[in-house]
PDB file of C-alpha atoms and ligand atoms in Angstrom:
ATOM      1  CA  MET G   1     117.157  12.302-171.945  1.00 93.00           C
ATOM      2  CA  ILE G   2     118.210   9.233-170.046  1.00 96.00           C
ATOM      3  CA  GLU G   3     121.144   7.223-171.154  1.00 98.00           C
ATOM      4  CA  LEU G   4     122.571   4.109-169.451  1.00 98.00           C
ATOM      5  CA  LYS G   5     125.976   2.630-170.628  1.00 98.00           C
ATOM      6  CA  SER G   6     126.931  -0.663-169.402  1.00 98.00           C
ATOM      7  CA  VAL G   7     125.390  -0.057-165.899  1.00 98.00           C
ATOM      8  CA  THR G   8     126.093  -2.854-163.427  1.00 98.00           C
ATOM      9  CA  LYS G   9     124.975  -3.503-159.777  1.00 98.00           C
ATOM     10  CA  ARG G  10     126.051  -6.186-157.412  1.00 97.00           C
ATOM     11  CA  PHE G  11     124.618  -7.066-153.973  1.00 96.00           C
ATOM     12  CA  GLY G  12     127.344  -8.888-152.255  1.00 93.00           C
ATOM     13  CA  GLY G  13     128.420 -11.544-154.662  1.00 90.00           C
ATOM     14  CA  GLU G  14     125.154 -11.531-156.601  1.00 93.00           C
ATOM     15  CA  THR G  15     124.914  -9.510-159.897  1.00 96.00           C
ATOM     16  CA  ALA G  16     121.458  -7.836-159.909  1.00 97.00           C
ATOM     17  CA  VAL G  17     122.041  -5.767-163.089  1.00 98.00           C
ATOM     18  CA  ASP G  18     124.488  -6.843-165.666  1.00 97.00           C
ATOM     19  CA  ALA G  19     125.929  -4.075-168.036  1.00 98.00           C
ATOM     20  CA  ILE G  20     122.586  -2.790-169.222  1.00 98.00           C
ATOM     21  CA  SER G  21     122.736  -0.065-171.945  1.00 98.00           C
ATOM     22  CA  LEU G  22     119.767   1.920-173.186  1.00 97.00           C
ATOM     23  CA  THR G  23     118.642   5.285-174.337  1.00 98.00           C
ATOM     24  CA  VAL G  24     115.363   7.036-173.521  1.00 97.00           C
ATOM     25  CA  ASN G  25     114.551  10.166-175.548  1.00 96.00           C
ATOM     26  CA  ARG G  26     112.601  13.014-174.298  1.00 93.00           C
ATOM     27  CA  GLY G  27     108.938  12.277-174.502  1.00 91.00           C
ATOM     28  CA  GLU G  28     109.346   8.620-175.202  1.00 95.00           C
ATOM     29  CA  LEU G  29     107.561   5.994-173.308  1.00 92.00           C
ATOM     30  CA  CYS G  30     109.816   3.037-172.123  1.00 94.00           C
ATOM     31  CA  ALA G  31     108.835  -0.120-170.206  1.00 95.00           C
ATOM     32  CA  LEU G  32     111.247  -2.619-168.638  1.00 95.00           C
ATOM     33  CA  VAL G  33     109.768  -6.198-168.997  1.00 96.00           C
ATOM     34  CA  GLY G  34     111.240  -9.254-167.507  1.00 95.00           C
ATOM     35  CA  THR G  35     111.069 -12.157-165.024  1.00 94.00           C
ATOM     36  CA  SER G  36     110.874 -11.439-161.401  1.00 92.00           C
ATOM     37  CA  GLY G  37     114.194 -10.614-159.940  1.00 93.00           C
ATOM     38  CA  CYS G  38     115.808  -9.788-163.204  1.00 96.00           C
ATOM     39  CA  GLY G  39     116.841  -6.169-162.180  1.00 96.00           C
ATOM     40  CA  LYS G  40     113.970  -3.895-163.375  1.00 96.00           C
ATOM     41  CA  SER G  41     113.487  -1.965-160.043  1.00 93.00           C
ATOM     42  CA  THR G  42     117.236  -1.983-159.321  1.00 96.00           C
ATOM     43  CA  THR G  43     117.708  -0.296-162.700  1.00 97.00           C
ATOM     44  CA  LEU G  44     115.123   2.364-161.986  1.00 93.00           C
ATOM     45  CA  ARG G  45     116.453   2.969-158.498  1.00 94.00           C
ATOM     46  CA  MET G  46     119.876   3.518-159.878  1.00 96.00           C
ATOM     47  CA  ILE G  47     118.421   6.283-162.177  1.00 95.00           C
ATOM     48  CA  ASN G  48     117.174   8.186-159.323  1.00 91.00           C
ATOM     49  CA  ARG G  49     120.084   7.249-157.097  1.00 94.00           C
ATOM     50  CA  LEU G  50     118.100   5.469-154.392  1.00 92.00           C
ATOM     51  CA  ILE G  51     120.734   2.856-155.288  1.00 95.00           C
ATOM     52  CA  GLU G  52     124.224   3.774-156.398  1.00 95.00           C
ATOM     53  CA  HIS G  53     125.405   1.956-159.506  1.00 96.00           C
ATOM     54  CA  ASP G  54     128.833   0.409-159.193  1.00 94.00           C
ATOM     55  CA  GLY G  55     129.760   0.100-162.834  1.00 95.00           C
ATOM     56  CA  GLY G  56     129.131   1.839-166.136  1.00 97.00           C
ATOM     57  CA  GLU G  57     127.650   5.273-166.539  1.00 97.00           C
ATOM     58  CA  ILE G  58     124.215   6.922-166.200  1.00 98.00           C
ATOM     59  CA  HIS G  59     123.504  10.311-167.820  1.00 97.00           C
ATOM     60  CA  ILE G  60     120.509  12.557-167.658  1.00 94.00           C
ATOM     61  CA  ASP G  61     120.265  15.449-170.024  1.00 92.00           C
ATOM     62  CA  GLY G  62     124.056  14.677-170.910  1.00 94.00           C
ATOM     63  CA  ARG G  63     125.231  14.843-167.462  1.00 95.00           C
ATOM     64  CA  PRO G  64     126.403  12.182-165.275  1.00 96.00           C
ATOM     65  CA  ILE G  65     124.102  11.669-162.399  1.00 94.00           C
ATOM     66  CA  ARG G  66     126.979  11.373-159.892  1.00 92.00           C
ATOM     67  CA  GLU G  67     127.156  15.156-160.484  1.00 93.00           C
ATOM     68  CA  PHE G  68     123.664  15.780-159.034  1.00 91.00           C
ATOM     69  CA  ASP G  69     122.719  15.930-155.480  1.00 90.00           C
ATOM     70  CA  GLY G  70     120.626  12.679-154.858  1.00 89.00           C
ATOM     71  CA  ARG G  71     117.864  14.465-153.210  1.00 83.00           C
ATOM     72  CA  VAL G  72     117.550  17.224-155.804  1.00 79.00           C
ATOM     73  CA  LEU G  73     117.749  14.569-158.611  1.00 85.00           C
ATOM     74  CA  ARG G  74     114.773  12.625-157.049  1.00 82.00           C
ATOM     75  CA  ARG G  75     112.652  15.747-156.711  1.00 76.00           C
ATOM     76  CA  ARG G  76     112.660  15.731-160.479  1.00 78.00           C
ATOM     77  CA  ILE G  77     111.771  12.062-160.880  1.00 78.00           C
ATOM     78  CA  GLY G  78     108.374  10.572-159.901  1.00 73.00           C
ATOM     79  CA  TYR G  79     108.603   7.150-158.698  1.00 71.00           C
ATOM     80  CA  ALA G  80     105.616   4.784-157.612  1.00 63.00           C
ATOM     81  CA  ILE G  81     107.041   2.136-155.465  1.00 64.00           C
ATOM     82  CA  GLN G  82     105.921  -1.494-155.246  1.00 67.00           C
ATOM     83  CA  SER G  83     104.844  -2.398-151.704  1.00 69.00           C
ATOM     84  CA  THR G  84     103.631  -5.473-149.746  1.00 76.00           C
ATOM     85  CA  GLY G  85     102.790  -4.840-146.170  1.00 83.00           C
ATOM     86  CA  LEU G  86     105.354  -7.478-144.976  1.00 92.00           C
ATOM     87  CA  PHE G  87     106.733  -7.137-141.488  1.00 94.00           C
ATOM     88  CA  PRO G  88     110.137  -5.668-142.269  1.00 96.00           C
ATOM     89  CA  HIS G  89     111.902  -6.958-139.085  1.00 98.00           C
ATOM     90  CA  TRP G  90     110.812 -10.528-139.757  1.00 97.00           C
ATOM     91  CA  THR G  91     112.456 -12.975-141.988  1.00 97.00           C
ATOM     92  CA  VAL G  92     110.518 -14.426-145.063  1.00 97.00           C
ATOM     93  CA  ALA G  93     109.869 -17.613-143.199  1.00 98.00           C
ATOM     94  CA  ARG G  94     108.508 -15.872-140.211  1.00 97.00           C
ATOM     95  CA  ASN G  95     106.322 -13.688-142.288  1.00 95.00           C
ATOM     96  CA  ILE G  96     104.852 -16.656-144.234  1.00 95.00           C
ATOM     97  CA  GLY G  97     104.259 -18.589-140.991  1.00 95.00           C
ATOM     98  CA  LEU G  98     102.369 -15.768-139.261  1.00 91.00           C
ATOM     99  CA  VAL G  99      98.848 -17.069-139.226  1.00 87.00           C
ATOM    100  CA  PRO G 100      99.629 -20.691-138.630  1.00 91.00           C
ATOM    101  CA  ARG G 101     101.514 -19.623-135.523  1.00 93.00           C
ATOM    102  CA  LEU G 102      98.611 -17.495-134.427  1.00 88.00           C
ATOM    103  CA  LEU G 103      96.488 -20.581-134.857  1.00 87.00           C
ATOM    104  CA  LYS G 104      98.936 -22.387-132.597  1.00 92.00           C
ATOM    105  CA  TRP G 105     100.018 -25.019-135.081  1.00 94.00           C
ATOM    106  CA  PRO G 106     102.951 -27.128-133.838  1.00 97.00           C
ATOM    107  CA  ALA G 107     106.326 -25.522-134.927  1.00 97.00           C
ATOM    108  CA  GLY G 108     107.130 -28.573-137.096  1.00 97.00           C
ATOM    109  CA  ARG G 109     103.889 -28.302-138.967  1.00 97.00           C
ATOM    110  CA  VAL G 110     104.402 -24.513-139.520  1.00 97.00           C
ATOM    111  CA  ASN G 111     107.905 -25.102-140.864  1.00 97.00           C
ATOM    112  CA  GLU G 112     106.733 -27.736-143.184  1.00 97.00           C
ATOM    113  CA  ARG G 113     103.889 -25.573-144.508  1.00 97.00           C
ATOM    114  CA  VAL G 114     106.281 -22.430-144.926  1.00 98.00           C
ATOM    115  CA  GLU G 115     108.707 -24.620-147.124  1.00 98.00           C
ATOM    116  CA  GLU G 116     105.974 -26.156-149.068  1.00 97.00           C
ATOM    117  CA  LEU G 117     104.481 -22.691-149.927  1.00 96.00           C
ATOM    118  CA  MET G 118     107.933 -21.356-150.745  1.00 97.00           C
ATOM    119  CA  VAL G 119     108.514 -24.012-153.215  1.00 97.00           C
ATOM    120  CA  LEU G 120     105.101 -23.659-154.756  1.00 96.00           C
ATOM    121  CA  LEU G 121     105.731 -19.839-155.271  1.00 94.00           C
ATOM    122  CA  GLY G 122     109.258 -20.386-156.641  1.00 95.00           C
ATOM    123  CA  LEU G 123     111.179 -19.095-153.805  1.00 96.00           C
ATOM    124  CA  SER G 124     114.073 -21.258-152.958  1.00 96.00           C
ATOM    125  CA  VAL G 125     114.062 -22.147-149.186  1.00 97.00           C
ATOM    126  CA  GLU G 126     117.734 -22.178-148.874  1.00 97.00           C
ATOM    127  CA  GLN G 127     118.118 -18.826-150.629  1.00 96.00           C
ATOM    128  CA  PHE G 128     115.231 -16.905-149.150  1.00 97.00           C
ATOM    129  CA  ALA G 129     113.854 -18.159-145.856  1.00 97.00           C
ATOM    130  CA  ASP G 130     116.199 -16.176-143.750  1.00 97.00           C
ATOM    131  CA  LYS G 131     116.211 -13.024-145.854  1.00 97.00           C
ATOM    132  CA  TYR G 132     114.201  -9.920-144.733  1.00 97.00           C
ATOM    133  CA  PRO G 133     111.842  -8.110-146.995  1.00 95.00           C
ATOM    134  CA  SER G 134     114.241  -5.389-147.859  1.00 94.00           C
ATOM    135  CA  GLN G 135     116.600  -7.849-149.413  1.00 95.00           C
ATOM    136  CA  LEU G 136     113.892  -9.092-151.887  1.00 95.00           C
ATOM    137  CA  SER G 137     112.869  -7.964-155.384  1.00 92.00           C
ATOM    138  CA  GLY G 138     109.422  -6.440-155.520  1.00 89.00           C
ATOM    139  CA  GLY G 139     107.864  -9.495-157.140  1.00 91.00           C
ATOM    140  CA  GLN G 140     109.585 -11.856-154.637  1.00 94.00           C
ATOM    141  CA  ALA G 141     108.186  -9.916-151.761  1.00 94.00           C
ATOM    142  CA  GLN G 142     104.714 -10.049-153.444  1.00 90.00           C
ATOM    143  CA  ARG G 143     105.128 -13.834-153.674  1.00 93.00           C
ATOM    144  CA  VAL G 144     105.880 -13.904-149.955  1.00 94.00           C
ATOM    145  CA  GLY G 145     102.787 -11.828-149.375  1.00 91.00           C
ATOM    146  CA  VAL G 146     100.737 -14.388-151.295  1.00 90.00           C
ATOM    147  CA  ALA G 147     102.341 -17.352-149.497  1.00 93.00           C
ATOM    148  CA  ARG G 148     101.502 -15.593-146.212  1.00 91.00           C
ATOM    149  CA  ALA G 149      97.910 -15.189-147.332  1.00 85.00           C
ATOM    150  CA  LEU G 150      97.566 -18.866-148.255  1.00 86.00           C
ATOM    151  CA  ALA G 151      99.610 -20.171-145.226  1.00 91.00           C
ATOM    152  CA  ALA G 152      96.651 -21.410-143.252  1.00 85.00           C
ATOM    153  CA  ASP G 153      94.729 -22.885-146.134  1.00 81.00           C
ATOM    154  CA  PRO G 154      92.026 -20.135-146.120  1.00 73.00           C
TER     155      PRO G 154
HETATM  156  N1  ATP H   1     118.971  -4.635-151.318  1.00 62.48           N
HETATM  157  C1  ATP H   1     119.330  -5.845-151.775  1.00 62.48           C
HETATM  158  N2  ATP H   1     120.208  -6.576-151.348  1.00 62.48           N
HETATM  159  C2  ATP H   1     120.501  -7.877-151.935  1.00 62.48           C
HETATM  160  N3  ATP H   1     120.018  -8.392-152.910  1.00 62.48           N
HETATM  161  C3  ATP H   1     119.173  -7.607-153.591  1.00 62.48           C
HETATM  162  C4  ATP H   1     118.652  -6.271-152.970  1.00 62.48           C
HETATM  163  N4  ATP H   1     117.696  -5.763-153.992  1.00 62.48           N
HETATM  164  C5  ATP H   1     117.551  -6.622-154.854  1.00 62.48           C
HETATM  165  N5  ATP H   1     118.325  -7.901-154.699  1.00 62.48           N
HETATM  166  C6  ATP H   1     118.405  -8.890-155.737  1.00 62.48           C
HETATM  167  O1  ATP H   1     118.671  -8.377-156.905  1.00 62.48           O
HETATM  168  C7  ATP H   1     118.007  -8.912-157.932  1.00 62.48           C
HETATM  169  C8  ATP H   1     117.099  -7.859-158.779  1.00 62.48           C
HETATM  170  O2  ATP H   1     116.206  -7.332-157.952  1.00 62.48           O
HETATM  171  P1  ATP H   1     115.087  -6.146-158.605  1.00 62.48           P
HETATM  172  O3  ATP H   1     114.287  -5.661-157.359  1.00 62.48           O
HETATM  173  O4  ATP H   1     115.836  -5.290-159.397  1.00 62.48           O
HETATM  174  O5  ATP H   1     114.283  -7.164-159.491  1.00 62.48           O
HETATM  175  P2  ATP H   1     112.835  -6.746-160.561  1.00 62.48           P
HETATM  176  O6  ATP H   1     113.334  -7.032-161.875  1.00 62.48           O
HETATM  177  O7  ATP H   1     112.421  -5.318-160.208  1.00 62.48           O
HETATM  178  O8  ATP H   1     111.888  -7.871-159.914  1.00 62.48           O
HETATM  179  P3  ATP H   1     110.360  -8.034-159.811  1.00 62.48           P
HETATM  180  O9  ATP H   1     109.626  -8.077-161.178  1.00 62.48           O
HETATM  181  O10 ATP H   1     110.193  -9.142-158.945  1.00 62.48           O
HETATM  182  O11 ATP H   1     109.922  -6.590-159.075  1.00 62.48           O
HETATM  183  C9  ATP H   1     117.082 -10.004-157.115  1.00 62.48           C
HETATM  184  O12 ATP H   1     117.705 -11.292-157.299  1.00 62.48           O
HETATM  185  C10 ATP H   1     117.009  -9.624-155.746  1.00 62.48           C
HETATM  186  O13 ATP H   1     116.980 -10.725-154.821  1.00 62.48           O
HETATM  187 MG1   MG H   2     110.550  -4.797-159.152  1.00 62.48          MG
END
């Protein structure tokens, strides 16, 4: 029913999904399991065309999904999204530092705490501090949410 052949997705220079191939038969239950950021959600979102793949082929019922209208396709596919409640217009660092700033910590101490938590939660400061929530994987965003919850040592 669903067939992926060597499907690839890049965001800028970064390869999010690297030549995945799989077949899901009608009535079959399939789970994608893997580390945070390995490309699971991106793979699902390519199948319902919330994200366009840029290499390989995806077929549903034997037809390439590029032949379907995206909205029509999505009406046939149920999708429960991951969600986090981060402020979408704020960077990762600003989201994490929210409560300390409200508590009027000095800026230097806020920055130190933000970096400490990012390291603790496996989010490289260089890579993620200035990204926006929409640029993160679901688990990365959830870890930002955890960092924000811990920021002021509750
Ligand atoms: N819109 C985007 N722009 C840039 N990079 C992105 C974007 N969406 C995802 N990425 C990157 O692509 C990679 C795969 O993300 P994806 O959301 O597919 O991961 P995942 O396997 O679902 O992870 P998780 O278990 O954390 O939900 C990650 O490194 C992520 O940072
Ligand atoms: Mg995900």
